[in-house]
Coordinates of C-alpha atoms in Angstrom, one line a residue:
Chain A
M1 CA 0.0 0.0 0.0
T2 CA 2.6 2.5 1.1
Q3 CA 4.8 1.2 -1.8
G4 CA 2.2 2.5 -4.2
R5 CA 2.2 5.9 -2.6
D6 CA 6.0 5.9 -2.5
A7 CA 6.1 5.0 -6.2
L8 CA 3.8 7.8 -7.1
L9 CA 5.9 10.2 -5.0
A10 CA 9.1 9.0 -6.7
L11 CA 7.5 9.6 -10.1
A12 CA 6.5 13.1 -9.1
V13 CA 10.0 13.9 -8.0
I14 CA 11.5 12.5 -11.3
M15 CA 9.2 14.6 -13.4
G16 CA 8.8 17.5 -11.0
V17 CA 12.3 18.5 -10.1
P18 CA 13.4 19.3 -13.7
L19 CA 10.2 21.4 -14.1
L20 CA 10.7 23.2 -10.8
L21 CA 14.3 24.0 -11.7
A22 CA 13.3 25.3 -15.1
G23 CA 10.5 27.3 -13.5
W24 CA 13.1 28.8 -11.0
V25 CA 15.5 30.0 -13.7
V26 CA 12.7 31.5 -15.7
L27 CA 11.4 33.2 -12.6
A28 CA 14.9 34.4 -11.8
E29 CA 15.1 36.1 -15.2
R30 CA 11.8 37.8 -14.5
I31 CA 13.0 39.1 -11.1
I32 CA 16.1 40.7 -12.6
R33 CA 14.4 42.0 -15.7
P34 CA 13.9 45.6 -14.4
L35 CA 17.7 45.9 -13.6
G36 CA 20.2 47.2 -16.1
R37 CA 22.3 44.8 -18.1
R38 CA 25.3 45.0 -15.9
S39 CA 23.5 44.4 -12.6
R40 CA 21.5 41.7 -14.3
N41 CA 24.6 39.8 -15.1
R42 CA 25.8 40.4 -11.6
A43 CA 22.6 39.0 -9.9
R44 CA 21.9 36.1 -12.3
P45 CA 24.6 33.7 -11.1
W46 CA 23.6 34.0 -7.4
L47 CA 19.9 33.4 -8.3
W48 CA 20.8 30.4 -10.4
L49 CA 22.9 29.0 -7.5
V50 CA 20.0 29.1 -5.1
P51 CA 18.7 25.5 -5.6
G52 CA 22.2 23.9 -5.3
L53 CA 23.2 26.1 -2.4
I54 CA 20.0 25.1 -0.5
F55 CA 20.9 21.5 -0.7
I56 CA 24.6 22.1 0.2
V57 CA 23.6 24.2 3.2
A58 CA 21.1 21.6 4.4
I59 CA 23.1 18.5 3.9
L60 CA 26.7 19.6 4.3
I61 CA 27.1 23.0 6.0
Y62 CA 24.3 22.7 8.6
P63 CA 25.5 19.2 9.8
F64 CA 29.0 20.6 9.9
F65 CA 28.1 23.3 12.5
A66 CA 25.5 21.1 14.2
T67 CA 28.2 18.5 14.8
I68 CA 30.5 21.1 16.3
R69 CA 27.7 22.1 18.6
F70 CA 26.8 18.5 19.6
A71 CA 30.5 17.8 20.3
F72 CA 30.4 20.3 23.2
G73 CA 27.1 18.9 24.5
D74 CA 25.9 16.0 26.6
G75 CA 24.5 12.6 25.3
N76 CA 21.6 14.4 23.6
G77 CA 23.9 17.1 22.2
Q78 CA 22.4 19.6 24.6
G79 CA 24.0 21.8 27.3
F80 CA 27.7 22.5 27.4
V81 CA 30.3 20.1 28.8
G82 CA 33.4 21.9 27.5
F83 CA 36.1 19.7 26.1
D84 CA 35.0 16.6 28.0
N85 CA 33.9 14.7 24.9
F86 CA 37.2 15.5 23.1
V87 CA 39.2 14.3 26.1
W88 CA 37.1 11.2 26.2
A89 CA 37.7 10.7 22.4
V90 CA 41.5 10.6 22.7
T91 CA 41.9 8.8 26.0
R92 CA 39.3 6.0 26.1
P93 CA 41.0 2.6 25.1
E94 CA 38.3 1.7 22.6
N95 CA 38.8 5.0 20.8
L96 CA 42.5 4.6 20.8
E97 CA 42.1 1.2 19.2
A98 CA 39.8 2.8 16.6
I99 CA 42.2 5.6 15.9
R100 CA 45.2 3.2 15.6
N101 CA 43.3 0.9 13.2
T102 CA 42.0 3.9 11.1
V103 CA 45.5 5.3 10.7
A104 CA 46.7 1.8 9.7
W105 CA 43.9 1.7 7.0
M106 CA 44.9 5.2 5.8
I107 CA 48.5 4.2 5.4
V108 CA 48.5 0.6 4.3
L109 CA 45.5 0.5 2.0
P110 CA 46.5 3.4 -0.3
I111 CA 50.0 2.2 -0.6
A112 CA 49.0 -1.4 -1.4
V113 CA 46.5 -0.2 -4.0
L114 CA 49.0 2.2 -5.5
I115 CA 51.8 -0.4 -5.8
I116 CA 49.7 -3.2 -7.2
G117 CA 47.7 -0.8 -9.4
L118 CA 50.9 0.6 -10.8
V119 CA 52.4 -2.8 -11.5
F120 CA 49.2 -4.1 -13.1
A121 CA 48.7 -0.9 -15.2
L122 CA 52.3 -1.0 -16.5
L123 CA 52.2 -4.7 -17.4
A124 CA 48.6 -4.8 -18.7
D125 CA 49.7 -2.0 -21.0
R126 CA 52.0 -4.4 -22.8
V127 CA 49.7 -7.4 -23.4
R128 CA 47.3 -8.0 -26.2
Y129 CA 44.4 -8.9 -23.9
E130 CA 44.7 -5.6 -22.1
R131 CA 41.0 -4.7 -22.3
A132 CA 39.8 -8.1 -20.9
A133 CA 42.4 -8.0 -18.1
K134 CA 41.3 -4.5 -17.1
S135 CA 37.6 -5.4 -17.2
I136 CA 38.2 -8.2 -14.8
V137 CA 39.9 -6.0 -12.3
M138 CA 37.2 -3.3 -12.8
I139 CA 34.3 -5.7 -12.0
P140 CA 34.6 -5.5 -8.1
S141 CA 34.5 -1.7 -8.3
V142 CA 30.9 -1.9 -9.3
F143 CA 30.0 -4.2 -6.3
S144 CA 28.7 -2.6 -3.2
L145 CA 31.1 -2.9 -0.2
V146 CA 28.4 -5.0 1.4
V147 CA 28.6 -7.5 -1.5
G148 CA 32.4 -7.4 -1.5
S149 CA 32.2 -8.3 2.2
V150 CA 29.9 -11.2 1.5
V151 CA 32.3 -12.4 -1.2
W152 CA 35.2 -12.4 1.2
G153 CA 33.2 -13.7 4.1
L154 CA 32.9 -16.9 2.0
M155 CA 36.6 -16.8 1.3
Y156 CA 37.6 -16.4 4.9
R157 CA 35.4 -19.2 6.3
Y158 CA 36.9 -21.2 9.1
S159 CA 36.3 -24.8 10.1
P160 CA 38.1 -26.4 13.1
P161 CA 41.5 -28.1 12.5
G162 CA 41.2 -31.5 10.8
A163 CA 37.7 -30.7 9.4
N164 CA 37.2 -30.1 5.7
Q165 CA 37.9 -26.3 5.0
S166 CA 35.0 -24.8 3.1
G167 CA 36.7 -21.4 2.8
L168 CA 39.2 -21.1 0.0
V169 CA 41.8 -19.1 1.9
N170 CA 42.0 -21.7 4.7
A171 CA 41.8 -24.6 2.2
V172 CA 44.8 -23.2 0.4
Y173 CA 46.6 -22.2 3.6
T174 CA 46.2 -25.6 5.3
G175 CA 46.9 -27.4 2.1
V176 CA 50.1 -25.5 1.3
T177 CA 51.6 -25.0 4.8
G178 CA 50.2 -28.0 6.7
N179 CA 49.5 -25.6 9.6
P180 CA 46.1 -25.5 11.4
P181 CA 43.5 -23.1 9.8
I182 CA 43.4 -19.5 10.9
G183 CA 40.3 -17.6 11.9
W184 CA 41.1 -14.7 9.6
L185 CA 38.5 -12.4 11.0
L186 CA 39.0 -13.3 14.6
E187 CA 42.7 -13.3 15.1
P188 CA 43.9 -9.8 16.0
A189 CA 47.2 -10.5 14.4
V190 CA 45.7 -10.8 10.9
N191 CA 42.1 -9.6 10.9
N192 CA 42.8 -6.0 10.1
A193 CA 44.9 -7.0 7.2
A194 CA 42.2 -9.5 6.1
L195 CA 39.7 -6.6 6.0
M196 CA 42.0 -4.3 4.1
V197 CA 42.4 -7.0 1.5
I198 CA 38.7 -6.5 0.7
G199 CA 39.3 -2.8 0.3
L200 CA 42.2 -3.6 -2.0
W201 CA 40.1 -6.0 -4.0
M202 CA 37.4 -3.3 -4.5
W203 CA 39.7 -0.4 -5.3
L204 CA 42.3 -1.8 -7.6
G205 CA 40.2 -1.2 -10.6
F206 CA 40.0 2.5 -9.9
A207 CA 43.7 2.9 -9.3
M208 CA 44.6 0.8 -12.4
L209 CA 42.2 2.9 -14.6
L210 CA 43.7 6.2 -13.5
I211 CA 47.3 5.1 -13.7
S212 CA 46.7 3.4 -17.0
A213 CA 45.3 6.7 -18.4
G214 CA 48.3 8.4 -17.0
I215 CA 50.7 6.0 -18.7
K216 CA 49.1 6.5 -22.0
G217 CA 49.4 10.2 -21.6
V218 CA 53.2 10.1 -21.4
P219 CA 54.4 11.5 -24.7
V220 CA 56.0 8.8 -26.8
E221 CA 58.6 11.3 -28.0
Y222 CA 60.0 11.5 -24.5
L223 CA 60.5 7.8 -24.4
E224 CA 62.0 7.7 -27.9
A225 CA 64.3 10.6 -27.1
A226 CA 65.5 8.9 -23.9
R227 CA 66.1 5.7 -25.8
I228 CA 68.1 7.4 -28.5
D229 CA 70.2 9.0 -25.7
G230 CA 71.0 5.5 -24.5
A231 CA 68.9 5.4 -21.3
N232 CA 68.0 1.9 -20.1
E233 CA 64.5 0.8 -19.2
F234 CA 64.9 1.4 -15.5
Q235 CA 66.2 4.9 -16.1
I236 CA 63.3 5.6 -18.4
F237 CA 60.8 4.3 -16.0
F238 CA 62.1 6.2 -13.0
N239 CA 63.1 9.4 -14.8
I240 CA 60.3 9.7 -17.3
T241 CA 57.3 7.5 -16.8
L242 CA 57.1 7.7 -13.0
R243 CA 57.8 11.4 -12.9
Q244 CA 55.0 12.1 -15.4
L245 CA 52.7 9.9 -13.3
I246 CA 53.2 11.7 -10.0
P247 CA 50.1 13.9 -10.3
T248 CA 48.0 10.7 -11.1
L249 CA 49.5 8.8 -8.2
L250 CA 48.8 11.7 -5.9
V251 CA 45.1 11.5 -6.9
V252 CA 45.0 7.8 -6.2
L253 CA 46.7 8.3 -2.8
T254 CA 44.5 11.2 -1.6
T255 CA 41.3 9.6 -2.8
L256 CA 42.1 6.4 -1.0
T257 CA 43.4 8.0 2.1
V258 CA 40.2 10.0 2.5
W259 CA 38.1 6.9 1.8
A260 CA 40.1 4.8 4.2
L261 CA 39.4 7.3 6.9
K262 CA 35.7 6.9 6.5
V263 CA 35.7 3.1 6.0
F264 CA 32.5 1.6 7.5
D265 CA 30.7 -1.0 5.4
I266 CA 33.5 -3.6 5.4
V267 CA 34.1 -3.6 9.1
Y268 CA 30.4 -3.4 10.0
V269 CA 29.4 -6.4 7.8
M270 CA 32.4 -8.6 8.6
T271 CA 33.1 -8.0 12.4
L272 CA 30.9 -5.2 13.7
G273 CA 34.1 -3.7 14.9
R274 CA 34.8 -6.6 17.3
Y275 CA 38.0 -8.6 17.9
G276 CA 40.2 -5.6 17.6
T277 CA 39.0 -4.3 14.2
Q278 CA 37.2 -1.2 15.4
V279 CA 37.7 1.9 13.2
L280 CA 36.5 5.5 13.6
G281 CA 33.8 5.0 11.0
T282 CA 32.1 2.2 12.9
R283 CA 32.9 3.6 16.3
V284 CA 31.0 6.8 15.5
Y285 CA 28.0 4.8 14.3
E286 CA 28.1 2.7 17.5
Q287 CA 28.3 5.8 19.8
L288 CA 25.5 7.7 18.0
F289 CA 23.0 4.9 17.5
N290 CA 23.8 2.1 19.9
E291 CA 25.0 4.1 22.8
D292 CA 22.8 7.2 22.1
Q293 CA 25.8 9.4 22.8
F294 CA 25.4 12.3 20.4
G295 CA 28.1 14.4 22.2
Q296 CA 30.8 11.8 22.3
G297 CA 30.0 10.5 18.8
S298 CA 30.2 14.0 17.4
A299 CA 33.5 14.6 19.1
L300 CA 34.8 11.5 17.2
V301 CA 33.4 13.0 14.0
I302 CA 35.3 16.2 14.6
L303 CA 38.4 14.1 15.0
M304 CA 37.8 12.5 11.7
I305 CA 37.3 15.9 10.0
L306 CA 40.5 17.2 11.5
I307 CA 42.4 14.3 10.1
T308 CA 41.1 15.1 6.6
V309 CA 42.2 18.8 6.7
P310 CA 45.7 18.1 5.3
V311 CA 44.2 16.0 2.5
M312 CA 41.6 18.8 1.7
L313 CA 44.4 21.3 1.5
I314 CA 46.3 19.1 -0.9
N315 CA 43.1 18.8 -3.0
I316 CA 42.6 22.5 -3.1
W317 CA 46.3 23.1 -3.9
R318 CA 46.1 20.5 -6.7
N319 CA 43.0 22.1 -8.2
R320 CA 44.8 25.5 -8.1
Q321 CA 47.8 24.0 -10.0
E322 CA 45.5 22.5 -12.6
E323 CA 43.6 25.8 -13.0
K324 CA 47.0 27.5 -13.7
A325 CA 48.1 24.8 -16.1
Chain B
M1 CA 46.0 7.6 -37.7
M2 CA 45.0 6.7 -34.2
T3 CA 45.9 3.1 -34.6
A4 CA 49.2 4.0 -36.2
V5 CA 50.1 6.0 -33.1
T6 CA 49.0 3.3 -30.7
S7 CA 50.9 0.6 -32.4
T8 CA 54.1 2.7 -32.5
R9 CA 53.6 3.4 -28.8
R10 CA 53.2 -0.3 -28.1
R11 CA 56.3 -1.2 -30.2
V12 CA 58.4 1.6 -28.6
R13 CA 57.3 0.4 -25.1
S14 CA 57.6 -3.3 -25.5
S15 CA 60.6 -3.8 -27.8
S16 CA 63.3 -2.8 -25.3
L17 CA 61.4 -3.8 -22.2
S18 CA 61.9 -7.4 -23.3
T19 CA 65.6 -6.9 -22.8
F20 CA 65.0 -6.5 -19.1
V21 CA 62.0 -8.4 -18.2
A22 CA 61.4 -11.7 -19.9
R23 CA 58.2 -11.4 -21.8
Y24 CA 56.5 -14.3 -20.0
T25 CA 56.9 -12.7 -16.6
T26 CA 54.6 -9.9 -17.8
H27 CA 51.9 -12.5 -18.7
I28 CA 52.3 -14.4 -15.5
V29 CA 51.8 -11.4 -13.3
V30 CA 48.9 -10.0 -15.3
I31 CA 47.1 -13.3 -15.5
L32 CA 47.8 -14.1 -11.8
I33 CA 46.3 -10.8 -10.7
C34 CA 43.3 -11.4 -12.9
V35 CA 42.8 -14.9 -11.5
V36 CA 43.1 -13.8 -7.9
W37 CA 40.6 -11.0 -8.7
I38 CA 37.9 -13.1 -10.3
I39 CA 38.0 -16.2 -8.2
P40 CA 36.3 -14.7 -5.1
A41 CA 33.4 -13.5 -7.3
I42 CA 33.1 -17.0 -8.9
G43 CA 33.1 -18.5 -5.4
M44 CA 30.1 -16.4 -4.5
L45 CA 28.3 -17.3 -7.8
V46 CA 28.9 -21.0 -7.3
T47 CA 27.9 -20.9 -3.6
S48 CA 24.6 -19.2 -4.4
F49 CA 23.6 -22.3 -6.5
R50 CA 24.4 -24.9 -3.8
T51 CA 22.3 -26.3 -1.1
A52 CA 22.9 -24.9 2.4
G53 CA 23.9 -28.4 3.6
D54 CA 26.6 -28.9 0.9
A55 CA 28.0 -25.4 1.4
A56 CA 28.4 -25.9 5.1
V57 CA 30.7 -28.9 4.8
T58 CA 32.6 -28.6 1.5
G59 CA 34.2 -25.9 -0.5
W60 CA 32.5 -24.4 -3.5
W61 CA 35.3 -25.6 -5.8
T62 CA 34.1 -29.1 -5.2
A63 CA 30.6 -28.2 -6.2
W64 CA 30.8 -30.1 -9.6
S65 CA 30.2 -33.3 -7.6
T66 CA 27.2 -32.1 -5.6
S67 CA 23.7 -30.9 -6.4
F68 CA 22.6 -27.7 -8.1
S69 CA 19.8 -25.7 -6.5
F70 CA 17.8 -22.6 -6.9
D71 CA 16.5 -22.8 -3.3
S72 CA 18.6 -19.9 -2.1
Y73 CA 17.2 -17.5 -4.7
N74 CA 13.7 -18.5 -3.8
Q75 CA 14.4 -18.1 -0.2
A76 CA 16.1 -14.7 -0.7
V77 CA 13.1 -13.3 -2.5
T78 CA 10.4 -14.8 -0.3
Q79 CA 11.9 -14.8 3.1
G80 CA 14.9 -12.5 2.9
G81 CA 12.9 -9.6 1.6
V82 CA 15.4 -9.1 -1.2
G83 CA 12.6 -8.6 -3.8
R84 CA 11.1 -5.7 -1.8
G85 CA 14.6 -4.4 -1.1
L86 CA 15.2 -4.2 -4.9
V87 CA 12.1 -2.1 -5.4
N88 CA 13.0 0.1 -2.4
S89 CA 16.5 0.6 -3.9
L90 CA 15.0 1.7 -7.2
L91 CA 12.5 4.0 -5.4
I92 CA 15.4 5.6 -3.6
T93 CA 18.0 5.9 -6.3
L94 CA 16.0 6.8 -9.4
P95 CA 14.4 10.0 -8.0
A96 CA 17.4 11.0 -6.0
N97 CA 19.8 10.8 -9.0
T98 CA 17.5 12.4 -11.5
A99 CA 17.0 15.3 -9.1
L100 CA 20.8 15.4 -8.5
V101 CA 21.7 15.6 -12.2
F102 CA 19.4 18.6 -12.8
V103 CA 20.4 20.5 -9.7
A104 CA 24.0 19.8 -10.5
A105 CA 23.6 20.9 -14.1
V106 CA 22.2 24.4 -13.2
T107 CA 24.8 24.9 -10.4
S108 CA 27.8 23.7 -12.6
Y109 CA 26.6 25.9 -15.5
V110 CA 27.0 28.9 -13.2
F111 CA 30.5 27.9 -12.1
G112 CA 31.6 26.8 -15.6
V113 CA 30.2 29.6 -17.8
M114 CA 29.1 32.7 -15.8
R115 CA 31.6 35.2 -14.4
F116 CA 31.1 36.7 -11.0
K117 CA 32.9 37.9 -8.0
G118 CA 33.8 35.2 -5.5
R119 CA 33.2 32.4 -8.0
D120 CA 36.5 30.6 -7.6
V121 CA 36.5 30.8 -3.8
L122 CA 33.0 29.4 -3.6
F123 CA 33.9 26.7 -6.0
L124 CA 36.9 25.6 -4.0
L125 CA 34.9 25.6 -0.8
I126 CA 32.3 23.3 -2.4
I127 CA 35.1 21.0 -3.8
A128 CA 36.7 20.8 -0.4
M129 CA 33.5 19.5 1.0
M130 CA 34.1 16.3 -1.0
A131 CA 36.4 15.2 1.8
L132 CA 33.7 15.5 4.6
P133 CA 32.8 12.1 6.0
A134 CA 29.2 11.0 5.7
Q135 CA 29.4 10.1 9.4
M136 CA 29.3 13.9 10.0
T137 CA 25.8 14.2 8.6
L138 CA 24.3 11.3 10.6
A139 CA 23.4 12.8 14.0
P140 CA 22.3 16.2 12.7
L141 CA 20.2 14.9 9.8
F142 CA 18.7 12.1 11.9
A143 CA 17.5 14.8 14.3
L144 CA 16.5 17.1 11.5
F145 CA 14.4 14.6 9.6
Q146 CA 12.8 13.5 12.8
T147 CA 11.7 17.1 13.4
I148 CA 10.3 17.7 9.9
G149 CA 8.5 14.3 9.9
L150 CA 10.6 12.7 7.1
A151 CA 12.3 10.1 9.3
G152 CA 12.2 6.7 7.8
E153 CA 10.8 8.1 4.5
F154 CA 12.5 7.7 1.1
A155 CA 12.4 11.5 0.8
S156 CA 15.0 11.8 3.5
L157 CA 17.5 9.8 1.3
W158 CA 16.5 11.7 -1.8
I159 CA 17.4 15.0 -0.1
F160 CA 20.6 13.5 1.3
Q161 CA 21.8 12.1 -2.0
V162 CA 21.3 15.4 -3.8
G163 CA 23.1 17.4 -1.2
F164 CA 25.9 15.0 -0.4
S165 CA 26.8 14.1 -4.0
L166 CA 26.6 17.7 -5.3
P167 CA 30.3 18.6 -4.8
L168 CA 31.6 15.7 -6.9
S169 CA 28.9 16.1 -9.5
I170 CA 29.6 19.8 -9.8
L171 CA 33.3 19.1 -10.2
I172 CA 32.6 16.7 -13.1
L173 CA 30.0 18.8 -14.8
R174 CA 31.7 22.1 -14.5
N175 CA 34.5 20.7 -16.6
F176 CA 32.1 19.8 -19.3
F177 CA 30.5 23.2 -19.3
S178 CA 33.8 25.2 -19.2
S179 CA 35.1 23.1 -22.1
I180 CA 32.4 24.5 -24.4
P181 CA 34.0 27.3 -26.4
Q182 CA 33.1 30.8 -25.1
D183 CA 32.4 31.9 -28.8
I184 CA 29.3 29.7 -28.8
F185 CA 27.8 31.6 -25.9
E186 CA 28.8 35.0 -27.4
A187 CA 27.2 34.0 -30.6
A188 CA 24.0 33.1 -28.8
D189 CA 24.1 36.4 -27.0
V190 CA 24.6 38.3 -30.2
D191 CA 21.6 36.5 -31.7
G192 CA 19.6 37.8 -28.8
A193 CA 19.0 34.5 -27.0
S194 CA 18.1 34.9 -23.4
A195 CA 20.3 33.4 -20.6
V196 CA 17.6 30.8 -20.0
R197 CA 17.4 29.9 -23.6
T198 CA 21.2 29.6 -24.0
F199 CA 21.3 27.3 -21.0
F200 CA 18.5 25.0 -22.3
S201 CA 19.1 24.9 -26.0
V202 CA 22.8 25.5 -26.2
A203 CA 24.7 24.4 -23.1
L204 CA 22.5 21.4 -21.9
P205 CA 22.5 19.5 -25.3
L206 CA 26.2 20.0 -25.6
S207 CA 26.9 18.5 -22.2
L208 CA 24.6 15.5 -22.5
P209 CA 27.5 13.1 -22.2
G210 CA 28.5 14.8 -18.9
L211 CA 25.0 14.6 -17.5
F212 CA 24.8 11.0 -18.4
T213 CA 28.2 10.3 -16.8
V214 CA 27.1 11.9 -13.5
L215 CA 23.8 10.0 -13.7
I216 CA 25.4 6.6 -14.2
Y217 CA 28.2 7.0 -11.8
Q218 CA 26.1 8.4 -9.0
F219 CA 23.3 5.9 -9.6
I220 CA 25.7 3.0 -9.0
H221 CA 27.3 4.8 -6.1
S222 CA 24.0 5.4 -4.3
W223 CA 22.7 1.9 -5.1
N224 CA 25.7 0.6 -3.2
E225 CA 25.3 2.9 -0.2
L226 CA 24.9 1.3 3.2
L227 CA 25.6 3.6 6.2
V228 CA 23.2 6.5 5.5
P229 CA 20.2 4.3 4.5
L230 CA 20.9 2.2 7.6
V231 CA 20.6 5.4 9.8
L232 CA 17.9 7.3 8.0
I233 CA 15.6 4.4 6.9
G234 CA 16.7 1.5 9.1
G235 CA 16.1 -2.2 8.6
G236 CA 12.3 -2.1 8.2
A237 CA 9.9 -2.4 5.3
K238 CA 11.6 0.5 3.4
A239 CA 15.2 -0.8 3.7
P240 CA 17.2 -0.8 0.4
V241 CA 18.8 -4.1 -0.8
T242 CA 22.2 -3.2 0.7
V243 CA 20.7 -2.8 4.2
Q244 CA 18.8 -6.1 3.8
I245 CA 21.9 -8.0 2.8
A246 CA 24.0 -6.5 5.6
G247 CA 21.2 -7.6 7.9
L248 CA 21.3 -11.1 6.6
A249 CA 25.1 -11.3 6.7
T250 CA 25.4 -10.0 10.2
S251 CA 22.5 -12.0 11.6
A252 CA 23.6 -14.5 14.2
S253 CA 21.1 -17.1 13.0
A254 CA 21.9 -20.4 11.5
D255 CA 24.5 -20.8 8.7
N256 CA 22.9 -19.0 5.8
Q257 CA 25.8 -18.4 3.5
T258 CA 24.0 -19.7 0.3
L259 CA 21.1 -17.3 1.1
V260 CA 23.4 -14.3 1.5
A261 CA 25.3 -15.2 -1.6
A262 CA 22.1 -15.4 -3.6
A263 CA 20.8 -12.1 -2.2
A264 CA 24.1 -10.5 -3.0
L265 CA 24.0 -11.7 -6.6
I266 CA 20.5 -10.5 -7.0
S267 CA 21.5 -7.0 -5.8
L268 CA 24.4 -7.0 -8.3
L269 CA 22.3 -7.5 -11.4
I270 CA 21.3 -3.9 -11.9
P271 CA 24.7 -2.3 -11.3
L272 CA 26.5 -5.0 -13.3
G273 CA 24.0 -4.6 -16.2
V274 CA 24.5 -0.8 -16.1
F275 CA 28.3 -1.3 -16.0
F276 CA 28.5 -3.6 -19.0
A277 CA 26.0 -1.7 -21.0
L278 CA 27.3 1.8 -20.3
Q279 CA 30.9 1.1 -19.3
K280 CA 32.2 4.1 -21.2
Y281 CA 30.2 6.5 -19.0
Y282 CA 31.0 4.7 -15.8
V283 CA 34.7 4.8 -16.5
R284 CA 34.5 8.4 -17.5
G285 CA 32.8 9.2 -14.2
F286 CA 35.6 7.4 -12.3
L287 CA 38.2 9.3 -14.3
S288 CA 36.7 12.8 -14.4
G289 CA 35.9 12.7 -10.7
S290 CA 39.6 12.8 -10.0
V291 CA 41.4 14.0 -13.0
K292 CA 40.6 17.2 -14.9
G293 CA 39.1 16.9 -18.3

């Protein structure tokens, strides 16, 4: 019953939003018509920006300031408790575990993706089945992280020693080494790495695609000239190809670092943050919606945002450089 | 001409490489990575067609010797709520992304074509917001939607998706608009076309590929979203398919791996179909989100 109502409403939005926007810009022209040409041109952009800015204010700017306000409040985000929530955020052992793991995600995952992506892009560029190989690596990037986690949940299955291993990772591991099987998601020594493997599996396609485009953008003349000058392959790779690829590699690194900071789905589906795998992304969710601690949860969010500041600055700087170029 | 250039490129690259790395090493590494990347997905596919009993005791790679079954698919749709989840996902993503594309088009047109004071600063501010974590919006928006009576409604996710995805969409589309030669707009102006008319009959048609790129990319992205629907809609009757599957996968109940695998595969059909049919646009979305042009 409600699905019928929701379907009608959905249809109304699909048809209505374009009409409303068209109506708005026409109305905007009508509003500025009495003005002179110069003031018209000055007013028009701001009027046209109104719909977009309404959404940005509601969904990004308002929550930004609301989070700051909550972070200084009690469990309901009310009142004022000074910096208590921040002190709690950086002293409580569970939070320290989440911070440690998040930092590990932010360092290990981008570097792993970058290196394997670079190797794969360089080598796939030289084989005849390049397109097929790239498509295969791209496929997981379409999967939701939930599905990716389901896939790897099957891979990491554990049966007691001696029993038939129905998970491929343990079947190979016990078969090759003869050791007892490992609870890949339960053992604190390996479970964070096991979760990062899922991230690597999902993100390699993205990195490979970008790096591959970058490689094809290296001017052939540079390579030929270097060769004529007698440079060997390694010199060419390090002095020309890699140097030309630096902006691309920076994009891959910053994108993945920011993503790794927010990682939620993989940890939530695989372990719910237990067994020493807690990260900030899942810890915030837990504080806000399981513990009903808006103040403490928001302080952790502020911590997350502070960690992104350097990356944001790099992004802005890069955008500036490109504008100049 | 193009092919000539490419083949030269290939020859230049590979001829002397072979002096350092034996050619077969390249093949081994590429094929090895491909195999490692595809096998987990095949494992899920095979598992979804097995009986729960078989899957609990033997690995999927031995499935050739055991029975083949559609039970998990039946179960996923009838008991797992995956059928309803698919409809919910469509009802969430289609309106949200249609609205997103149009709002982004108007906004990016302003940034890409119009000149005004403060434009570049405002643009940079919006781009910087791409780094904000979705976790930031959870508590404030949860409270906000509760207050205005949209809690648990699809509309809350529509509004969220438009607002949260605008920065990246604006970045992609602005590049499309600003790559249209300025002469075209000047000509339209000289011909007496109004600003509205120039936007609808000159700029929009020329940037259709861009609009399509944003639509496809953001559609798949929002189809795959878990955290925000989990908070704003919850696990009830309106839950999208990702939330349903996460619920199945984290439930402590009996061993249900074949059911979860089948549910996951059902949820993949639409994004995979879109990917294979419109790969060009999806790839462009990936690329243009991060690299200029």
